[in-house]
Amino acid sequence: MTWMRKLALTTALVAGLSAPVAAEDIKFGLLQDFTAVYTFVTGQYNQGQQDYLALLNAEGGIDGNTVTAIVRDTGNQPQRGIEAYNRAKEEGAILFDFLSTPVSAAVLDQIQADKNILITPAHGRGDASDGTVFPYVFPMMPTYWAQAATLIDHMKSTDGLDGKKIAFVHIDSPFGREPLPILEALAAEEGFEYQAFPYASPGNEQSAAWSEVRRYRPDYVMIWGAGGGQAVSVRTAIQNGVRPEQIHSVIWLAETDAANVGPAMKGVKRFEATASGTEHPILQRIQQQVIDAGKGSGDQANVGNSYYNLGVATMAIAAEAARLGLEGGQPLTGETLKAGFEKIAGYDAEGLLPAVTYTAEDHQGGGAGRVSEWDGEKWVPVSDWTVAYPDLIRRVIEESATKYKEGN
Amino acid sequence: MFYRLSGTYHTSYAADRKLWKIPADRWMVILLLILAVLAPLYVSPLYLGSYVLPWVIWSAAALSLTLLMGLAGQLHFGFAAVMAIGAYASIHLVRFGVPFELALLLSGLIAAAIGTVFGGAALRVKGLYLVMATLAMQYLVDWVVVNVPAISGGAHATLRTPEVSFLFVPVESLAARYWLALGWAVVLTVFFMNVKRTSFGRALVAIRDKDFAAAVIGVDPFRTKLMAFATSSFMGGVTGAILAYCFYRAVTPEQFGFNVSIQLVAMVLVGGLGSVIGSWLGAGFVLLMPIFLTNVVSGLAAGGWVPVSQNFLSHLPLMIYGAMIIGFLLLEPLGLAKIYDNIRKYFLVWPFRHARS
């Protein structure tokens, strides 16, 4: 009979240990590309995300609920992304960030059918900002259309645009061509002239495009690429007589690129959706409670980098959405998390972000951003957080979302 | 003992020409087929949708490629482009109003036509030079897809597959999609096993081994090489369409990039050139091993067994994977199929040592 008693006791003990505690564990799937195409950003970005979640848990979680990140490498391969998504979904994740356009595209329809949240900050489809067509997708941050508009708005504020010439130098891919409708529309409105100069992917060699740019004699230059090609763009531009101050970049230009270009980089401008540097309350607390406590998830030197802060910001917004989603007293699911996102109004992550507001229609969060300039050591903002040409951006988003409804 | 060879005599030509002459092999294949068909009943949706389904489809792709590379000896490093043609053609055909069944066949024919044009290079060049010609195909097709919005589907270059039904069964549920893919893979497998014994298959082998010698004995290299490209591209094109409708359901150019071509070549080489079981094993290895290793390593890391940075942790499975490929090829240069063959031969006569074949 002793064995029966032992068995009963053990069962009771095991059941007692695994019984659900009052607070639940919220799971986010950060299934990203650490090994293939997006390596220039993923390491720092994911480090920021994990460190922010560590800070959140150290400070007591979201109303006592802890947040766990499920982190996997997908190698930018859609079929691996689908596997990672299905597995994380089974493990209970309700929010996903793939940081990979092909993987996000492959999972998009499934994730909406499953009513889980897909966040696509600074990647993926811009038209997913239309929450009526993409109810469970949150681009969260300014789309590439909004980024292009913000850069043009900044050019306008510095020296005017009437009769000016803009050279748009971009990687020859759907991502590189994305701002073209914005340029087309604004050229007519603001009276400037522009020309597109594509270079072949991945952009290690761009001299052909830039000697064309030299002949075009532009007043402003916009560079639209990502990864190693960005440093090549800046370097080749300067070799071809473009002044650094004329160069305006998409969000993908960071400290690493500045280190690769060297001192010549001083004066180059880029779009930013989050502030960089460590002079922010959240970053300070991460430094004290996560990094100094030895709980950081990567190289300490990355803390405060542009992409690191971008990662921090994504998780800060997601955590705020989870907090608001839990307010109703219901358990957190994809649906309540979506409702939480749509309750966010004027949230600025203690100054790390422009104030963002999500509604059932607008999943971009307003699209505010600013322009910052490399001063030789760090990125210094040269404009305030602004929303440029919101009506135009919204129109482009809705046009594209309509096409998605039709099957593209 | 396991295969019970004693008493198995082939007394008629028909018995001697069976695909699986030994009853034990036959039963094994029948059992596997039954297990495969019933998979949706006992495999969880996670494993069916993320492992078994892609494995079946990629095996079909590897079979298509190994017809060209293994049987006919023509290297092809742009096979993902062939599949892309099939996928895009099938979607646009269905949208145009063509019934799905017919669209599958037509997309295969379109892929065959374009594949054969590029295969024309094989009439003049061999080996590495042919690799260059097929690489050109990969990049040309990629470029056309990306730069013609009418093909790729607008600014975001994503094309969703329309709702279709195959022989009145909607290709919608996971089980239906799996069965369609399995059906196509079985058709290709049976076709491949039989083509080896036809005059066309023997002509392909003759061309592979030495094309002028083949010409001397009356095999027309011109016709045979082009036929090899056409057949293989047809199979690849339909497989691409199956991949689009049954697995991805939203087609983007990245799904058929250069790295996918290399993966397909790796499947064929790791599995064993020109082998049916090699295509299945190779596809399984190349497709699923990185996923499996990633999950194992992440599991170990979660348990605190691998105290390294996230970055190194993500690359660790790749290192193990690379070492495994080198290891397998050192152990048996003829691929996984040969490893299977060695094991089978050992058990054919077990507990004795020497096998006839």
mmCIF file of N, CA and C in Angstrom, chain A residues 109 125 400-408, chain B residues 91 95 152-153 158-162 249-251:
data_model
loop_
_atom_site.group_PDB
_atom_site.id
_atom_site.type_symbol
_atom_site.label_atom_id
_atom_site.label_comp_id
_atom_site.label_asym_id
_atom_site.label_seq_id
_atom_site.Cartn_x
_atom_site.Cartn_y
_atom_site.Cartn_z
ATOM 1 N N ASP A 109 -1.824 35.765 -43.787
ATOM 2 C CA ASP A 109 -3.216 35.322 -43.858
ATOM 3 C C ASP A 109 -3.550 34.365 -42.724
ATOM 4 N N ARG A 125 4.217 44.939 -45.123
ATOM 5 C CA ARG A 125 3.328 45.723 -45.975
ATOM 6 C C ARG A 125 2.942 47.025 -45.295
ATOM 7 N N SER A 400 -3.756 50.777 -51.622
ATOM 8 C CA SER A 400 -3.029 49.515 -51.651
ATOM 9 C C SER A 400 -3.794 48.419 -50.913
ATOM 10 N N ALA A 401 -4.449 48.793 -49.812
ATOM 11 C CA ALA A 401 -5.211 47.804 -49.051
ATOM 12 C C ALA A 401 -6.382 47.276 -49.874
ATOM 13 N N THR A 402 -6.963 48.137 -50.693
ATOM 14 C CA THR A 402 -8.052 47.686 -51.559
ATOM 15 C C THR A 402 -7.545 46.621 -52.519
ATOM 16 N N LYS A 403 -6.327 46.832 -53.024
ATOM 17 C CA LYS A 403 -5.761 45.839 -53.943
ATOM 18 C C LYS A 403 -5.545 44.516 -53.221
ATOM 19 N N TYR A 404 -5.154 44.588 -51.944
ATOM 20 C CA TYR A 404 -4.964 43.355 -51.181
ATOM 21 C C TYR A 404 -6.282 42.594 -51.086
ATOM 22 N N LYS A 405 -7.349 43.357 -50.850
ATOM 23 C CA LYS A 405 -8.658 42.709 -50.750
ATOM 24 C C LYS A 405 -8.985 41.966 -52.039
ATOM 25 N N GLU A 406 -8.494 42.540 -53.164
ATOM 26 C CA GLU A 406 -8.793 41.896 -54.441
ATOM 27 C C GLU A 406 -7.880 40.707 -54.710
ATOM 28 N N GLY A 407 -6.903 40.477 -53.847
ATOM 29 C CA GLY A 407 -6.120 39.249 -54.010
ATOM 30 C C GLY A 407 -4.619 39.413 -54.142
ATOM 31 N N ASN A 408 -4.120 40.681 -54.211
ATOM 32 C CA ASN A 408 -2.679 40.809 -54.367
ATOM 33 C C ASN A 408 -1.963 40.875 -53.027
ATOM 34 N N ILE B 91 -1.383 30.592 -60.871
ATOM 35 C CA ILE B 91 -2.247 31.584 -60.223
ATOM 36 C C ILE B 91 -2.911 32.489 -61.266
ATOM 37 N N ARG B 95 -6.923 32.794 -62.138
ATOM 38 C CA ARG B 95 -7.602 34.092 -62.071
ATOM 39 C C ARG B 95 -8.253 34.451 -63.393
ATOM 40 N N SER B 152 4.045 39.894 -60.591
ATOM 41 C CA SER B 152 4.330 39.692 -59.172
ATOM 42 C C SER B 152 3.179 40.163 -58.300
ATOM 43 N N GLY B 153 2.292 40.978 -58.813
ATOM 44 C CA GLY B 153 1.131 41.373 -58.031
ATOM 45 C C GLY B 153 1.308 42.685 -57.313
ATOM 46 N N THR B 158 3.156 40.549 -53.703
ATOM 47 C CA THR B 158 2.576 39.357 -53.098
ATOM 48 C C THR B 158 1.322 39.004 -53.869
ATOM 49 N N LEU B 159 1.182 37.733 -54.190
ATOM 50 C CA LEU B 159 0.045 37.281 -54.964
ATOM 51 C C LEU B 159 -0.608 36.169 -54.167
ATOM 52 N N ARG B 160 -1.866 36.377 -53.755
ATOM 53 C CA ARG B 160 -2.509 35.317 -52.982
ATOM 54 C C ARG B 160 -3.183 34.326 -53.917
ATOM 55 N N THR B 161 -3.149 33.071 -53.560
ATOM 56 C CA THR B 161 -3.769 32.069 -54.423
ATOM 57 C C THR B 161 -5.280 32.170 -54.290
ATOM 58 N N PRO B 162 -5.985 32.126 -55.428
ATOM 59 C CA PRO B 162 -7.443 32.149 -55.348
ATOM 60 C C PRO B 162 -7.966 30.835 -54.767
ATOM 61 N N ARG B 249 0.298 29.632 -50.201
ATOM 62 C CA ARG B 249 -0.993 30.277 -50.420
ATOM 63 C C ARG B 249 -0.875 31.783 -50.609
ATOM 64 N N ALA B 250 0.332 32.300 -50.591
ATOM 65 C CA ALA B 250 0.584 33.683 -50.986
ATOM 66 C C ALA B 250 1.996 33.673 -51.550
ATOM 67 N N VAL B 251 2.142 34.029 -52.808
ATOM 68 C CA VAL B 251 3.420 33.842 -53.486
ATOM 69 C C VAL B 251 4.192 35.148 -53.505
#
